[in-house]
Coordinates of C-alpha atoms in Angstrom, one line a residue:
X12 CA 31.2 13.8 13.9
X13 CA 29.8 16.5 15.3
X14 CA 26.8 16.2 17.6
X15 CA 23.4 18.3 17.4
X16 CA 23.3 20.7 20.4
X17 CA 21.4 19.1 22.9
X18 CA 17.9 21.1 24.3
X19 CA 17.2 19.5 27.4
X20 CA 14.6 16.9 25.2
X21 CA 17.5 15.2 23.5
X22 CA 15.6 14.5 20.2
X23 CA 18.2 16.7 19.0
X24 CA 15.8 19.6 18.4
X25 CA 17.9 22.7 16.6
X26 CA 15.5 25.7 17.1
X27 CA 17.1 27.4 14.0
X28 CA 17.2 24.7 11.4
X29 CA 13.9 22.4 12.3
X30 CA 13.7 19.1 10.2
X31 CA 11.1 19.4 8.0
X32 CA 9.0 16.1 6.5
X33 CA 10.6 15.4 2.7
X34 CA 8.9 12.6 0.3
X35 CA 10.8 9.6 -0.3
X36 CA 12.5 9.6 -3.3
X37 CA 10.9 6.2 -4.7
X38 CA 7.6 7.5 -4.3
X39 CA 5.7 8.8 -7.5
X40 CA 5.6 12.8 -8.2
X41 CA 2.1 13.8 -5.8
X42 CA -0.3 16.1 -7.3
X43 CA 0.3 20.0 -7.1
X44 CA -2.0 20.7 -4.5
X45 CA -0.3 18.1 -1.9
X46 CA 3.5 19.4 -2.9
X47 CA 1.5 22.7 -1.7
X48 CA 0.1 21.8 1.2
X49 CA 3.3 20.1 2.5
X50 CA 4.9 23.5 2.2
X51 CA 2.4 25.8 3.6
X52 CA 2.1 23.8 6.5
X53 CA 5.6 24.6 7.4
X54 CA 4.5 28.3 7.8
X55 CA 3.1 27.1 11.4
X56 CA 6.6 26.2 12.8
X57 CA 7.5 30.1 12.5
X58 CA 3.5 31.5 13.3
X59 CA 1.6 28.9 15.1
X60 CA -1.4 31.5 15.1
X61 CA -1.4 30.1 11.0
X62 CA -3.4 27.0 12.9
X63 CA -4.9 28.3 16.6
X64 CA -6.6 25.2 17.0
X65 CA -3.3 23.0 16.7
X66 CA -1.4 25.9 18.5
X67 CA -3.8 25.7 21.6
X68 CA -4.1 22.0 21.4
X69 CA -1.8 21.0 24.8
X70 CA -3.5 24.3 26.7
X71 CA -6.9 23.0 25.6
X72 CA -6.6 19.5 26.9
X73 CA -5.1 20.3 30.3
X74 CA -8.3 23.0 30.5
X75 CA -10.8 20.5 29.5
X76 CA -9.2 17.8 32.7
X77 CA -9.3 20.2 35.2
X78 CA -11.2 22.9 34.6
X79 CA -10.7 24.2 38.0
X80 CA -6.8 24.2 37.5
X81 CA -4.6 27.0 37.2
X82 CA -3.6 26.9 33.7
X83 CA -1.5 29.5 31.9
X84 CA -2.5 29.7 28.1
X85 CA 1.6 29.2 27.1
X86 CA 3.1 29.1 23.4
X87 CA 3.4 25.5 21.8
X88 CA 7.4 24.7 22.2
X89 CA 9.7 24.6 18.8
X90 CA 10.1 20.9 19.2
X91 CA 6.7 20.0 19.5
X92 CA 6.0 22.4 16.5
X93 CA 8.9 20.9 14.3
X94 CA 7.4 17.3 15.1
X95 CA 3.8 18.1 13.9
X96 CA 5.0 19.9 11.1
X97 CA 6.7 16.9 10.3
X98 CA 3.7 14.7 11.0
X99 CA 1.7 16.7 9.3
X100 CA 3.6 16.8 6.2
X101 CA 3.6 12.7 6.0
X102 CA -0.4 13.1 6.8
X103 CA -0.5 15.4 3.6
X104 CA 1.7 13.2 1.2
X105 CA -0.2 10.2 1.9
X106 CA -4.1 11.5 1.6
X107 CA -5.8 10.1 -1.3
X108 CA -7.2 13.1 -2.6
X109 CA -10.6 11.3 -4.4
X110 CA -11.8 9.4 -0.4
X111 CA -9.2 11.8 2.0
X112 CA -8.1 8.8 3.8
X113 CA -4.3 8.3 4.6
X114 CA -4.3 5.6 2.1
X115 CA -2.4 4.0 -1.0
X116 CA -4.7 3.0 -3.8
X117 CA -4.5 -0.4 -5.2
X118 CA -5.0 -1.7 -8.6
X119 CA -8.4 -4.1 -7.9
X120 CA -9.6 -0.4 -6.6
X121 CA -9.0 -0.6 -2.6
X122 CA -7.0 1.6 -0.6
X123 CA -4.5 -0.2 1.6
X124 CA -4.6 2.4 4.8
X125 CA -1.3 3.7 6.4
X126 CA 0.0 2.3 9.7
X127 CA 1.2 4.6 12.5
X128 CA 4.5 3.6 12.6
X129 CA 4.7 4.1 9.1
X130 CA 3.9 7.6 9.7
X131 CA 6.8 8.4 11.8
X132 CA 9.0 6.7 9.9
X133 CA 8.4 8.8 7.0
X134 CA 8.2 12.1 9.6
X135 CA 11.5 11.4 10.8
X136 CA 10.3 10.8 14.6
X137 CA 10.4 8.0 16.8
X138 CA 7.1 6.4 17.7
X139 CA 6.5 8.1 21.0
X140 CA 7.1 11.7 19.6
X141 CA 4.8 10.7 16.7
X142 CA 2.1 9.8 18.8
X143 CA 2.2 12.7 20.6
X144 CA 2.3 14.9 17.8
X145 CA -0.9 12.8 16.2
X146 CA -2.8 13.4 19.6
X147 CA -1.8 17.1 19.2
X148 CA -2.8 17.5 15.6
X149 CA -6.5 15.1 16.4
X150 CA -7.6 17.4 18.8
X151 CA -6.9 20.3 16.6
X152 CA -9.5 18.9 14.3
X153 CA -7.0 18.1 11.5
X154 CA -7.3 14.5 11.3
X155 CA -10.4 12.2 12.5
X156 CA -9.5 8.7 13.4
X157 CA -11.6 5.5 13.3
X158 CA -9.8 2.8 15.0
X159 CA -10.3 -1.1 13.4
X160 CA -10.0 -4.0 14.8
X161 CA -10.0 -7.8 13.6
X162 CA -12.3 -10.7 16.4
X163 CA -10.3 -14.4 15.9
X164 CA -11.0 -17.7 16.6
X165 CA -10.1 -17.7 20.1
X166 CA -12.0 -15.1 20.9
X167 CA -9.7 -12.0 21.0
X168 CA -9.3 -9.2 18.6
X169 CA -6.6 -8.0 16.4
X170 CA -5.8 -4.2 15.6
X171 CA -5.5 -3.2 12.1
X172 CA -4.5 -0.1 10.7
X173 CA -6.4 2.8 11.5
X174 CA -8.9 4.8 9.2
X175 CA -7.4 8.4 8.9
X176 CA -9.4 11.0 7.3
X177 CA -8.2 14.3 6.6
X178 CA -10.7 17.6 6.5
X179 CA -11.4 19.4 4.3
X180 CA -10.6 22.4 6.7
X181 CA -7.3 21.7 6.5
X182 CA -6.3 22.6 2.9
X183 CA -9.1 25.2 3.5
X184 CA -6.8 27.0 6.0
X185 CA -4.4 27.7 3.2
X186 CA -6.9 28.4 0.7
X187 CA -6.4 25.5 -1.3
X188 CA -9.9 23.9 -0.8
X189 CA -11.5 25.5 -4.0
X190 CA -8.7 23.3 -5.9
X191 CA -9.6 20.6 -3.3
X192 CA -12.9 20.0 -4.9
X193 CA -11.7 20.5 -8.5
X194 CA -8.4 17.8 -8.1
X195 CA -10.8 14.9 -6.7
X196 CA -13.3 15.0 -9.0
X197 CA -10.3 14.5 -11.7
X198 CA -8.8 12.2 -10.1
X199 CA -11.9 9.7 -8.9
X200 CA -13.2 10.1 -12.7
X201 CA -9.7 8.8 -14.3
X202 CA -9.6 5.8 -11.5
X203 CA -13.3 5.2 -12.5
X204 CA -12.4 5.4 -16.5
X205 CA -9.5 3.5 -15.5
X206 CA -11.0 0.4 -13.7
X207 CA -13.6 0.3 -16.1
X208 CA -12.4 -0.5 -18.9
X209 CA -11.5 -5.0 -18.4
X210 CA -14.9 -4.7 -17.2
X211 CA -16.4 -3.1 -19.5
X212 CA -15.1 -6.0 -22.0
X213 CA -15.9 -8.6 -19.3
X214 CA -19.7 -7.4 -19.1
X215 CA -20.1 -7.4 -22.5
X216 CA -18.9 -10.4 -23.6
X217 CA -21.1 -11.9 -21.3
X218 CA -24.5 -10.4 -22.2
X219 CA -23.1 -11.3 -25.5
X220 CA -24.0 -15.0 -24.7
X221 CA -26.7 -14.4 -22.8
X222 CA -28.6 -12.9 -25.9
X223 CA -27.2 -15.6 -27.8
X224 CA -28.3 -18.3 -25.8
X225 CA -31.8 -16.1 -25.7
X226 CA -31.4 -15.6 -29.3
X227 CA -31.7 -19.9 -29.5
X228 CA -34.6 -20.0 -27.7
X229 CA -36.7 -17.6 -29.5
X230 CA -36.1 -19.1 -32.6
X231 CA -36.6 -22.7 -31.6
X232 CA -33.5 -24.0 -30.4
X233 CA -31.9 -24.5 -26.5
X234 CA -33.5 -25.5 -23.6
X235 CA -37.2 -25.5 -22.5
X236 CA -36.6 -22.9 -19.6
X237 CA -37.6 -19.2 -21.0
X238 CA -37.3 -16.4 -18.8
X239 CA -39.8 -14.3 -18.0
X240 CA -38.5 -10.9 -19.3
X241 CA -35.3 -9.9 -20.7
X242 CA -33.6 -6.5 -21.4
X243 CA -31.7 -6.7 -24.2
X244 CA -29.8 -3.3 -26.0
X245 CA -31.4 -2.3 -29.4
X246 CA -28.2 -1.0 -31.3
X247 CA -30.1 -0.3 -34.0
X248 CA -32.3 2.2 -32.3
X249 CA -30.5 2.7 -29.5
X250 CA -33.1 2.1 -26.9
X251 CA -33.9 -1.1 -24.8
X252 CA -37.4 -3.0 -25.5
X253 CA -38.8 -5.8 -23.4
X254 CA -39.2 -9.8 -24.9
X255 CA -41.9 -11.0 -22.4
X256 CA -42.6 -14.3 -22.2
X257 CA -45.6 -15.8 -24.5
X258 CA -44.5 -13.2 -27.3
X259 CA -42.7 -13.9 -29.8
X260 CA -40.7 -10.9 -31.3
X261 CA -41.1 -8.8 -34.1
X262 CA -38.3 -10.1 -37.0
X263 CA -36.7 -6.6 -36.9
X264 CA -35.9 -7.5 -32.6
X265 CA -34.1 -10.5 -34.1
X266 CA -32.2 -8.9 -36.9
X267 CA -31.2 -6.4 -33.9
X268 CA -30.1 -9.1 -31.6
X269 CA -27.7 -10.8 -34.2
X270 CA -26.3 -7.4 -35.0
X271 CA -25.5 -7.0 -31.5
X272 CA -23.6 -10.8 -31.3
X273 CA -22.0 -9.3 -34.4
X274 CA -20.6 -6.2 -32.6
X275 CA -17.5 -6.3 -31.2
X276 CA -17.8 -7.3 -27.5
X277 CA -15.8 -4.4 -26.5
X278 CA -18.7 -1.6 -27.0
X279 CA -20.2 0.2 -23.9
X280 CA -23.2 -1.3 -23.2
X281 CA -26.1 1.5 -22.2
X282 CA -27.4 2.3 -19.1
X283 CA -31.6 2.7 -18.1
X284 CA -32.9 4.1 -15.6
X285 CA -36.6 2.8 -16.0
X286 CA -38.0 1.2 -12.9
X287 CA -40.3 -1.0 -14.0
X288 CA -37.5 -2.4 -16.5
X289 CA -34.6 -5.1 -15.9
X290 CA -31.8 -2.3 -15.4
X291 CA -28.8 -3.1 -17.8
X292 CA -25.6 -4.5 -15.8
X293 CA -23.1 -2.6 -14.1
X294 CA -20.3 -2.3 -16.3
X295 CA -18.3 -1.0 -13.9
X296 CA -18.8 -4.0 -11.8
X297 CA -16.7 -7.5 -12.9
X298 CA -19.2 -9.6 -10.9
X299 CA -22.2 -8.8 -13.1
X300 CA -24.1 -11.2 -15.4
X301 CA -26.6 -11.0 -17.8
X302 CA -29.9 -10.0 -16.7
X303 CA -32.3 -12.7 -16.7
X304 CA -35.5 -12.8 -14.4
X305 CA -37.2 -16.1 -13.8
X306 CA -40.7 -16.0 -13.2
X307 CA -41.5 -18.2 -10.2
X308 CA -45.1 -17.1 -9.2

């Protein structure tokens, strides 16, 4: 088998054929705009003037130690390119488009960050080539880091995986950051529709049985505890009124709070935004319940 002509580095850099970043094959199709970005940031291996700051990144760090130093301004070597193009490619595939984070989304709605040695992997480069290409690409202002760590029992601290975030600038420098703004609004507006909708159905069914069991009260049955105010949705008028406590409702309220029980528990229960007013539960929110206030005073 025939070996890759060695450059001195042995990483077994070819200056004509560089080894670009390429998704794995199990991995879903990614939106248009990253497939884009992944391929425009290739143009920096043949014109590194595509990203100065990445280009001048090395130069810039040796200035900023010594600044009394004698330190030629020198073009970025093909290797080093060909390693944060790859780097850079993995950073692309993996941003979550809707939060920018190197992240994969989850079903319960998290994102489960990337690790660094994940990152090479997927680049094609061994740790230590990686990290130097990250440090390269960080202080080009492409990627902004926020290390994590984890305090045990004992008193000393786990890392986690870092938080990556990606700029904006950076699908901005191929002029892709008009469809940038356009691609995460659809996208964080089909997760939201998407992790709605169990509990939606969750939150109604149960301010179904909280006007139920409110629905006893008023009419003489359940326990002696009455809550102070309650919100509850008038379908019939579509607009929320107020049972305080001491008045007894109008019959039409009741009528409209036996409809509701008779509605199917899957209908979107309204917002309000009035402040003086029990707001209606989150639906978007599995943890809510029905919104009952005691009166304590």
């Amino acid at each position: 088998m025939a070996q890759a002509q060695s450059t001195g580095n042995r990483c077994g850099h070819d200056p004509t054929t560089p080894r670009w970043f390429a998704a794995p094959p199990d991995h879903k199709s990614r939106p248009p705009i990253i497939r884009k970005l992944v391929e425009r940031i290739r143009d920096f291996y043949d014109d590194p003037q595509k990203i100065p700051s990445l280009a001048n990144a090395l130069f810039g760090r040796k200035q900023s130690a010594d600044p009394d130093g004698d330190h030629k301004p020198r073009q970025m070597r093909s290797e080093r390119r060909e390693a944060c193009c790859a780097l850079l490619g993995a950073i692309a595939h993996y941003c979550d488009l809707p939060s920018l984070c190197l992240s994969v989304p989850q079903q319960d709605g998290t994102l489960l960050p990337i690790r660094m040695d994940t990152l090479a992997e997927r680049a094609g480069l061994n740790l230590r080539r990686a990290e130097r290409a990250m440090r390269d690409i960080v202080c080009g202002g492409l990627l902004t880091i926020h290390p994590r760590c984890e305090l045990q029992e004992d008193g000393s601290y786990i890392g986690r995986a870092a938080i990556r975030v990606v700029p904006n600038a950076l699908f901005g420098l191929f002029g892709l950051e008009a469809r940038l703004e356009h691609d995460r609004r659809r996208i964080s507006q089909k997760r939201g529709q998407n992790r709605g909708e169990a509990p939606n159905r969750t939150a109604a069914a149960r301010l179904k049985i909280g006007a139920r069991a409110l629905l006893d009260r008023v009419v003489g049955r359940g326990p002696a505890c009455e809550p102070a105010a309650a919100q509850i949705p008038d379908f019939s008028s579509e607009s929320p009124f107020i049972i305080s406590s001491g008045t007894f409702p109008h019959s039409k309220h009741i009528d409209a709070m036996r409809a509701m029980l008779d509605t199917d528990s899957s209908r979107p229960v309204e917002r309000t935004d009035t402040s003086n007013r029990l707001s209606q539960p989150d639906i978007e929110d599995d943890s809510v319940s029905f919104p009952i206030r005691c009166d304590t005073s």
